[in-house]
Coordinates of C-alpha atoms in Angstrom, one line a residue:
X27 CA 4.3 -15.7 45.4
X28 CA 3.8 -12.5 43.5
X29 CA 0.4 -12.1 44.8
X30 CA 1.3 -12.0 48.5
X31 CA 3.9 -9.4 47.4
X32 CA 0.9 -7.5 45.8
X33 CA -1.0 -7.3 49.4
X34 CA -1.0 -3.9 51.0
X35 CA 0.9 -5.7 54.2
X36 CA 3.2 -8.0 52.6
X37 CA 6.0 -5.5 53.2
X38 CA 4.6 -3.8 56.2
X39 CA 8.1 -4.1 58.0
X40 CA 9.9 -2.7 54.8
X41 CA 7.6 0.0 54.6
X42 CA 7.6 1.5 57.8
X43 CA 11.3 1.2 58.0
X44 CA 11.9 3.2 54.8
X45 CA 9.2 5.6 55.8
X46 CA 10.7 6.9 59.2
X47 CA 14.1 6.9 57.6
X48 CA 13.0 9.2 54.9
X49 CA 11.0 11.3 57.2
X50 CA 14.4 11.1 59.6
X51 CA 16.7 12.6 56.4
X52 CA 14.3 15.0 55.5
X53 CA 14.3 16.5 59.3
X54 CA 18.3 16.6 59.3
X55 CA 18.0 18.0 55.4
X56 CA 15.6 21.1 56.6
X57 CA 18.0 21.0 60.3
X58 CA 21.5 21.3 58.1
X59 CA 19.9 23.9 55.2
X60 CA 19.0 25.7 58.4
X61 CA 22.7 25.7 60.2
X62 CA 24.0 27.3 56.9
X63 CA 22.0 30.1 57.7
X64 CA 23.9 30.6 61.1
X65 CA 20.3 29.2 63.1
X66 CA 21.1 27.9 66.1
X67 CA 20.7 24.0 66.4
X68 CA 17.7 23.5 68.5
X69 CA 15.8 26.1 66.9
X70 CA 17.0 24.4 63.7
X71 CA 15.6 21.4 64.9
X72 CA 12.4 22.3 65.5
X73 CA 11.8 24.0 63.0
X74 CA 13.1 21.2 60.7
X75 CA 10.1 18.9 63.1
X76 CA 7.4 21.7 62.0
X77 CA 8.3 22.2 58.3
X78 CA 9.1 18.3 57.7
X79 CA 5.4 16.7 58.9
X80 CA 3.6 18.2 56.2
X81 CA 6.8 18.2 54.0
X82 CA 6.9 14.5 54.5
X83 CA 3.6 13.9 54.2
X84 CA 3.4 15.5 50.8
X85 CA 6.9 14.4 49.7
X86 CA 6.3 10.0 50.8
X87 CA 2.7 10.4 50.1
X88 CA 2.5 6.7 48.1
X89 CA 5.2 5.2 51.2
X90 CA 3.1 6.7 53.2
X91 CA -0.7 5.2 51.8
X92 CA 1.1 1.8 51.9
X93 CA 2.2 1.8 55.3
X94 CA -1.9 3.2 56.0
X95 CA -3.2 0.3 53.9
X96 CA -0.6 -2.3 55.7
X97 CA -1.5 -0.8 59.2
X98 CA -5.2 -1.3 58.5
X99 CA -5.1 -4.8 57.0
X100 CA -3.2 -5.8 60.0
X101 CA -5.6 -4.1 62.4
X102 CA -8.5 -6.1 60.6
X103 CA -6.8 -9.6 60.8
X104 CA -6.1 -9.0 64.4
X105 CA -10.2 -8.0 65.1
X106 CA -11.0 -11.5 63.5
X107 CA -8.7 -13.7 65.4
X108 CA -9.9 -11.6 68.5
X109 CA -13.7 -12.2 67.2
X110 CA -13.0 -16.4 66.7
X111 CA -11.0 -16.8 69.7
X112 CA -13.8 -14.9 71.7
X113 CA -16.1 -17.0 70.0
X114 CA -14.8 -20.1 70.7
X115 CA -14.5 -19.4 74.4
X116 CA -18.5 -19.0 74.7
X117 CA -18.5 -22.3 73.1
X118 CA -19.8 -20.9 69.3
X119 CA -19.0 -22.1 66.6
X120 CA -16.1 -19.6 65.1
X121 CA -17.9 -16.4 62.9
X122 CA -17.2 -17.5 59.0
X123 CA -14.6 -15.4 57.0
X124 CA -15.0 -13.6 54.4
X125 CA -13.0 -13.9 50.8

């Protein structure tokens, strides 16, 4: 049990899901510091969009190599089953896979 909790995508769902909430927060943080200032909303706004990509980036950088490693495992369980299935509709005998 604990080692499927260990795997990269084990909480891929969780991951994202925290991970665009935090980067949500930190655009209305940067938006609301900027309304203090008397900025207007939308400029506000996008600025808060600008500053908080890079912001986020550095800020959920382990969130943010989990939700990479999750995305990528996924990506590479979905090329096998597209590599047996294609296999097995020329009639050959499904590719063997790895450890």
């Amino acid at each position: 049990m604990q080692e499927e909790q260990d795997k990269p995508g084990a909480n891929l769902g969780r991951d994202i899901a925290l991970y665009t909430g935090g980067r949500v927060v930190l655009v209305a943080a940067v938006a609301g510091v900027l309304l203090l200032f008397d900025i207007p909303l939308l400029v506000s706004l996008a600025i808060a969009v600008v500053v908080g990509f890079p912001l986020g980036l550095l800020l959920f950088r382990g969130l943010n190599s989990r939700v990479t490693a999750g995305l990528a495992e996924r990506g590479a369980e979905r090329n096998a089953e597209r590599a047996r299935l294609r296999a097995e509709l020329r009639g050959e005998p499904a590719p063997e896979e790895g450890p």
